[in-house]
Every structure is written in structure tokens, then in C-alpha cells.
Coordinates of C-alpha atoms in Angstrom, one line a residue:
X1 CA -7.2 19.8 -14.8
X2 CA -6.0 16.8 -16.4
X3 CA -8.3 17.0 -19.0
X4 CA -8.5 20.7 -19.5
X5 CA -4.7 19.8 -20.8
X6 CA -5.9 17.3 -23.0
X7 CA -8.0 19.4 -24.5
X8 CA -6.0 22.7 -25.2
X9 CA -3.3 20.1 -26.1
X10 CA -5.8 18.7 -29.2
X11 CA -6.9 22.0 -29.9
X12 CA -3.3 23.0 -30.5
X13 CA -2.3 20.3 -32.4
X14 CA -5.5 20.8 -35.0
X15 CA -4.6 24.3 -35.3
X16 CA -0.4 23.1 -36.2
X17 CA -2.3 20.2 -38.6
X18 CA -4.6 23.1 -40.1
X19 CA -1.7 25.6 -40.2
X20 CA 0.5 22.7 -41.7
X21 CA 3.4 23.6 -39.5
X22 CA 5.9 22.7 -36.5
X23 CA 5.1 23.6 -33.1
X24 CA 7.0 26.6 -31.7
X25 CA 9.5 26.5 -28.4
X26 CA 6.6 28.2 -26.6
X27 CA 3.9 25.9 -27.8
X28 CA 5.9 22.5 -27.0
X29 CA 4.7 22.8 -23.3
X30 CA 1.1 22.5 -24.0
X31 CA 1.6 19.6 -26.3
X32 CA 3.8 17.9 -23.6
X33 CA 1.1 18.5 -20.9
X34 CA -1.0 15.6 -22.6
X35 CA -1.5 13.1 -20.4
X36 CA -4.2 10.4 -22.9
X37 CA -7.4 9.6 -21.0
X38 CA -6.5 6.7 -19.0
X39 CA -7.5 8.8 -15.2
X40 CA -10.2 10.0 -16.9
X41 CA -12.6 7.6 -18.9
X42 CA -15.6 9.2 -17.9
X43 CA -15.3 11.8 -21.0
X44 CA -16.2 8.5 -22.9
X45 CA -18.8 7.7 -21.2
X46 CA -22.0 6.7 -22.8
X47 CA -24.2 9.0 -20.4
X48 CA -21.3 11.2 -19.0
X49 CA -21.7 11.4 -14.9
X50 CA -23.3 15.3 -14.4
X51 CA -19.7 16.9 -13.5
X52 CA -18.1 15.6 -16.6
X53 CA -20.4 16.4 -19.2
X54 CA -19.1 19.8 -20.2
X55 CA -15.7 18.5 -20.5
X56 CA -17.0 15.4 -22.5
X57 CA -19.2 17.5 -25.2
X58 CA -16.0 19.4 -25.8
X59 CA -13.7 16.5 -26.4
X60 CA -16.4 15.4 -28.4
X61 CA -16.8 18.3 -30.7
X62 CA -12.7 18.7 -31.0
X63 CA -12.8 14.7 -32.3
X64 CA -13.5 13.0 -35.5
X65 CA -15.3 10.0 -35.3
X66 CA -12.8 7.6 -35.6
X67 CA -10.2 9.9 -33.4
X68 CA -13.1 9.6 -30.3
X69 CA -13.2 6.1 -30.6
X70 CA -9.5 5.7 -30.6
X71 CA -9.1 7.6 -28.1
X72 CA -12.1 5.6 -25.8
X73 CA -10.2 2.8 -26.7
X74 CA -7.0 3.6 -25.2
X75 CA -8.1 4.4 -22.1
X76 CA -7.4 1.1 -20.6
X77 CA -3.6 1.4 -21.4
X78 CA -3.1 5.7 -21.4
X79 CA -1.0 5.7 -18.0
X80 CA 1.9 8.1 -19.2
X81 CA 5.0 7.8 -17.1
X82 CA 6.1 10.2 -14.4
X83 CA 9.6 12.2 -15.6
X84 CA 11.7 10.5 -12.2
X85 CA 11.1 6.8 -13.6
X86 CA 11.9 8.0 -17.2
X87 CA 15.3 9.8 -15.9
X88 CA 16.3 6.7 -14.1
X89 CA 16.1 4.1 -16.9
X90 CA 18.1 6.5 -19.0
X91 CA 20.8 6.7 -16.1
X92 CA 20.5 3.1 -15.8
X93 CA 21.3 2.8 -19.6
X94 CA 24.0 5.7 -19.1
X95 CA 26.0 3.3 -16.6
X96 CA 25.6 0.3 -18.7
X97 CA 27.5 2.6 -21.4
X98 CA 24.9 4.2 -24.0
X99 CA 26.4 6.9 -25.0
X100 CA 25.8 9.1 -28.2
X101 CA 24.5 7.6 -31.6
X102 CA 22.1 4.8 -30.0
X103 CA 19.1 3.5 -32.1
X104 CA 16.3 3.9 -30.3
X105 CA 13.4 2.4 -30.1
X106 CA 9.8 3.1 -28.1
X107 CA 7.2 0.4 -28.6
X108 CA 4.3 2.0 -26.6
X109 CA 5.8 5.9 -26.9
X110 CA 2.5 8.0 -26.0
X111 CA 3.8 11.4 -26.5
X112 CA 7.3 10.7 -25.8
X113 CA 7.8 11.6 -22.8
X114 CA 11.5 9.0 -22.6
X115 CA 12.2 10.9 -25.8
X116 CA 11.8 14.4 -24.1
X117 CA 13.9 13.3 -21.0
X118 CA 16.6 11.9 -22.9
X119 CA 19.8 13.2 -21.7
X120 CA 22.0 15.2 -23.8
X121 CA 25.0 12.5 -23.1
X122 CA 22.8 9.8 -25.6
X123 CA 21.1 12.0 -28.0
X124 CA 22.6 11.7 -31.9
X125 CA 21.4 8.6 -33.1
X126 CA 17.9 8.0 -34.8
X127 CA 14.7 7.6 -32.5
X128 CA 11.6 5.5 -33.6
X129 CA 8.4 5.5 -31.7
X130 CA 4.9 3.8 -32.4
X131 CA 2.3 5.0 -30.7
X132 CA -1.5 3.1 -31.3
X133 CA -3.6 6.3 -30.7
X134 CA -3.6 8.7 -33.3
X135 CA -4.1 12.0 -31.7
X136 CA -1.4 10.7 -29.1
X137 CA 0.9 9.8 -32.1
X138 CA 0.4 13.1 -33.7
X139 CA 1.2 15.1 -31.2
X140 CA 4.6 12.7 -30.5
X141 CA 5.3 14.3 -33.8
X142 CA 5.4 17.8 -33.5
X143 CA 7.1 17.6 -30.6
X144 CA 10.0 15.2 -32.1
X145 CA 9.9 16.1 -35.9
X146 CA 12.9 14.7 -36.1
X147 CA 12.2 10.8 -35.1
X148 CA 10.0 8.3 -37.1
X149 CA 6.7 7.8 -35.4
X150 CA 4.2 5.2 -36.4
X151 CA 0.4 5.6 -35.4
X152 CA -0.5 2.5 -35.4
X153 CA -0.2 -0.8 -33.4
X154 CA 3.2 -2.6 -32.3
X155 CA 2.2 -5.6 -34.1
X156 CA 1.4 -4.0 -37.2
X157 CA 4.5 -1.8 -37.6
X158 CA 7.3 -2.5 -40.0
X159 CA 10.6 -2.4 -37.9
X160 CA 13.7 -4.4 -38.9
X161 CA 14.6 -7.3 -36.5
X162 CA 18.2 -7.9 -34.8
X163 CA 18.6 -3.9 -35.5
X164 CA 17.9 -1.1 -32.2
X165 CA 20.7 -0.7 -29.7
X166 CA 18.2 0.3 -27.0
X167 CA 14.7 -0.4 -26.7
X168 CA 12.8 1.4 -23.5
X169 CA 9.3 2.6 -22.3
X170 CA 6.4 1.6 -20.6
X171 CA 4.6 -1.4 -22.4
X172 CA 0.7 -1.5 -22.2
X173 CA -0.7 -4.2 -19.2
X174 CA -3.7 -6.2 -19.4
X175 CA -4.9 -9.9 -19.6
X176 CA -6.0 -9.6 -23.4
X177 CA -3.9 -10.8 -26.4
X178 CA -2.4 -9.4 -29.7
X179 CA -3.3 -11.1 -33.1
X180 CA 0.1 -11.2 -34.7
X181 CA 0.8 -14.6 -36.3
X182 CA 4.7 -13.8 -37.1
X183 CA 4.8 -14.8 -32.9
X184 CA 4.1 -18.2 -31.4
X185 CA 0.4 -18.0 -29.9
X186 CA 1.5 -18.7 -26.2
X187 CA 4.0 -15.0 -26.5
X188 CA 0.9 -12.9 -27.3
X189 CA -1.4 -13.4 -24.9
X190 CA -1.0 -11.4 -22.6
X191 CA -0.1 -8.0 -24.3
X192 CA 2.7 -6.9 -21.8
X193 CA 4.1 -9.8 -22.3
X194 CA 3.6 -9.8 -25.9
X195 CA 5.6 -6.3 -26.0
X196 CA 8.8 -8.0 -24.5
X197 CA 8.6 -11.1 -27.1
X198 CA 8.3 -8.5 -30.1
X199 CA 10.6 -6.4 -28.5
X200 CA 13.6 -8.7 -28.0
X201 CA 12.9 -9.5 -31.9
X202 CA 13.8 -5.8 -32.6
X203 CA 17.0 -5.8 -30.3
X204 CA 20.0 -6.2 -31.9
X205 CA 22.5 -8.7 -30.0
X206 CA 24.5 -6.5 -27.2
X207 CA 21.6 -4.4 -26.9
X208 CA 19.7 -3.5 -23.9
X209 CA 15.8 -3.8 -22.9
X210 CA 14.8 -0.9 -20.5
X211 CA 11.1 -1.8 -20.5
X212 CA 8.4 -1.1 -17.3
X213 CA 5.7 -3.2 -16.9
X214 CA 2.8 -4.9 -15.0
X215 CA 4.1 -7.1 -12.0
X216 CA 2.6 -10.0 -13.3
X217 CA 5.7 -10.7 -16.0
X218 CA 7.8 -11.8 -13.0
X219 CA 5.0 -12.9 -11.1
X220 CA 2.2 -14.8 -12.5
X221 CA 2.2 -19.0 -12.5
X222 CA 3.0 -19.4 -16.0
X223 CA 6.9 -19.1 -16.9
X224 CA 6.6 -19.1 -20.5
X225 CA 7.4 -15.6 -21.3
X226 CA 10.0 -15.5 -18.4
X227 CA 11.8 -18.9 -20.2
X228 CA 11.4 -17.4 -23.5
X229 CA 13.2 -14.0 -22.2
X230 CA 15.7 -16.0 -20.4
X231 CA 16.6 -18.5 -23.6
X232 CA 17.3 -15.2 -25.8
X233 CA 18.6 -12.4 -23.2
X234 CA 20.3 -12.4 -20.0
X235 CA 18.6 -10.3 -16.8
X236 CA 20.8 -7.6 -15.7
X237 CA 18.4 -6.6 -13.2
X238 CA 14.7 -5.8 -12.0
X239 CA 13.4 -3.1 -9.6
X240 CA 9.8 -3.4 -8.2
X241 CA 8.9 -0.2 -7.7
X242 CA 5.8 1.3 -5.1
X243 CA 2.2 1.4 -6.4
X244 CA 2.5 5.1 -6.1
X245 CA 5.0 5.6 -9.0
X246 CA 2.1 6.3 -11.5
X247 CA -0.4 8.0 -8.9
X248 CA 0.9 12.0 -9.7
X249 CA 1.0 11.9 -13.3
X250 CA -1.2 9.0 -14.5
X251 CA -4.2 8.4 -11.3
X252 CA -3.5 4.7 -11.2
X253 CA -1.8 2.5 -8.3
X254 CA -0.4 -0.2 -10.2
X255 CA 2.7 -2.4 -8.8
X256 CA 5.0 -2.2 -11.8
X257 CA 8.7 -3.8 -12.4
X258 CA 11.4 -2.3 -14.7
X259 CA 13.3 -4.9 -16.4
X260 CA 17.1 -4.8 -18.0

């Protein structure tokens, strides 16, 4: 089902791209309902397993080269957030007094779902996303037109430092690094952690970090990203929340924290 979505979500967005238009109120829905491949990598298999093959010959067809491989590559990371989390970081940021006019910023936006769930009470200032899949990013688009969307990676996007009032989402997990030499070496090597290091650099003072990810920020041996957070920001406060949170919308039990 999942990736029948996918699917008539890509087909929809090539048809606006060919049509050079904005999706319709009635065609938003379907673009929403794309959830990335990150349940699902057996449509990028190498020798699809015998149930999946249909569904992976389509995606394969709808695709450009570079889009596929993209898209196989993000399937490690593609675990979009279920709307309840989404709703309570903004109501955390709602009592911490965000009101209307915020800059905001998603590092890791997939197709916006924190955009999308954004209360009416904080919606007037200018939204920026980046998104590193391009198909993801492009359908982020048309269903914001009006915020600046970068397809391409955190590290390589052009963002001003010291400058959003807000910066939330879900930041990819994984023990691999970033190459970004503007950070010191021992910040990027884990690429959640790497996401709070850049992101912190993007906050302007008095601004707030709303940002889920892996346990293993506040758990693992090393304290070097928890020092560095700690010299620059002060921790207003840290839910752990079940492994289920992700299992409805994105198929993966993952312990995850959100941070203030």
C-alpha cells in the first residue's frame, strides 16, 4: 500500500513537472501520502524478492537514472514522522512562546510533513527546508510553493548562521559521517549528531532546537556532541519516546529522543 502511494505520488508530481504547474487542493493529498522508501527497500533490490517485482519494474520505469539511485540511497534514513509527534513539538514550541512570524528551519524536511502540521497560531514567517532526495524535495515543493526548499544535502546548503528562530524535524540516524570541513572532524561523525552541530550554527541566540533523533545522542559513551551542545545551548528538556512511535507511518522500531 505504502508503495502503491509512492508511486501514484511520483506519477503526479511528473505530470505537475510536465504540466509546469502547482498542485491543486484536491491533488495535495496524494502528494502528502509519500512516505520515501525507507519500509520498503526491496523495490531497490538488485534481484527484487518474487512479490515485489511488479512494484519495483514500475518505480523503475517512473525514475531517471540518477532519481532511482537517489532514491535507493535514502532508504536507510526515509522514516517520515507520524503527524502526533509532529503536533507535539509544535505545541511544545507553542508554550515556549512561538508565535506568528518565526523563521523556520527543517534540516532533514522529507516532504514536510512539520510544515503541513504547523498550526495556524505560528504560521507568517518564512519556512526553509532541505531535503537530500530529489524526488522527496520536489514534491516538498508543490505542496509548500511558498517556502525555499533545497534538494540537496545539509552540509552543502547555503543557510546564514546565528539567523532561524526555530529549527525542528527529524534528523537522519546512522553510525556514518558527513564530509563538511567548515565543522571540527569529531562533530560529524556520526550524522545525527552532525545535524545538531550544524544545526545550532543556524540558530540564532534565543532560539529554540525541536529536533528528534536516534537514542544514541544522549546515550552512547562518547560525550563530545553532548559537551559541545551543552557549551553553546542550554537543555530545556528531553522526552524518550516508545519504539513504536515510527511503527504506523514509517515500519521501523527505533527508540528515539526529542530534544529542546
Amino acid at each position: 500500500e505504502k508503495a502503491r502511494d509512492n508511486i501514484a505520488a511520483i506519477r503526479l508530481l511528473k505530470t505537475l513537472e510536465a504540466e509546469n504547474r502547482e498542485a491543486i487542493d484536491d491533488e495535495k493529498p496524494v502528494l502528502a501520502r509519500y512516505a520515501g522508501w525507507g519500509a520498503i527497500p526491496n523495490v531497490f533490490g538488485y534481484i527484487p524478492p518474487g512479490e515485489w517485482r511488479n512494484t519495483a519494474a514500475a518505480v523503475k520505469e517512473l525514475l531517471t537514472g540518477p532519481e532511482f539511485e537517489s532514491a535507493r540511497a535514502s532508504t536507510p534514513n526515509a522514516h517520515f514522522t507520524s503527524p502526533q509527534v509532529i503536533e507535539a513539538i509544535w505545541n511544545g514550541l507553542h508554550h515556549m512562546g512561538f508565535g506568528k512570524g518565526a523563521q523556520i528551519l527543517e534540516p532533514a524536511m522529507g516532504v514536510g510533513h512539520f510544515f503541513g502540521l504547523m498550526p495556524e497560531s505560528m504560521q507568517g514567517g518564512h519556512r526553509t527546508g532541505v531535503e537530500l532526495d530529489s524526488i522527496t524535495a520536489r514534491i516538498a515543493q508543490k505542496l509548500y510553493p511558498d517556502a525555499t526548499i533545497f534538494a540537496k544535502g545539509f552540509e552543502e546548503t547555503p543557510l546564514p548562521d546565528n539567523y532561524f528562530d526555530a529549527i525542528v524535524g527529524n534528523v537522519p540516524f546512522g553510525d556514518y559521517g558527513v564530509h563538511d570541513p567548515s565543522m571540527k572532524p569529531q562533530l560529524t561523525r556520526a550524522i545525527h549528531d552532525y545535524f545538531f552541530a550544524k544545526s545550532l550554527q543556524k540558530l540564532r541566540p534565543g532560539g529554540v532546537l525541536a529536533l528528534i533523533t536516534s537514542r544514541y545522542t544522549m546515550d552512547k559513551e562518547s560525550d563530545t556532541i553532548r559537551r559541545h551542545l551543552a557549551e553553546h545551548a542550554d537543555l530545556l528538556g528531553a522526552i524518550r519516546l516508545p519504539n513504536t512511535a515510527f511503527k504506523g507511518n514509517a515500519g521501523t522500531e527505533v527508540t528515539t529522543d526529542i530534544l529542546f
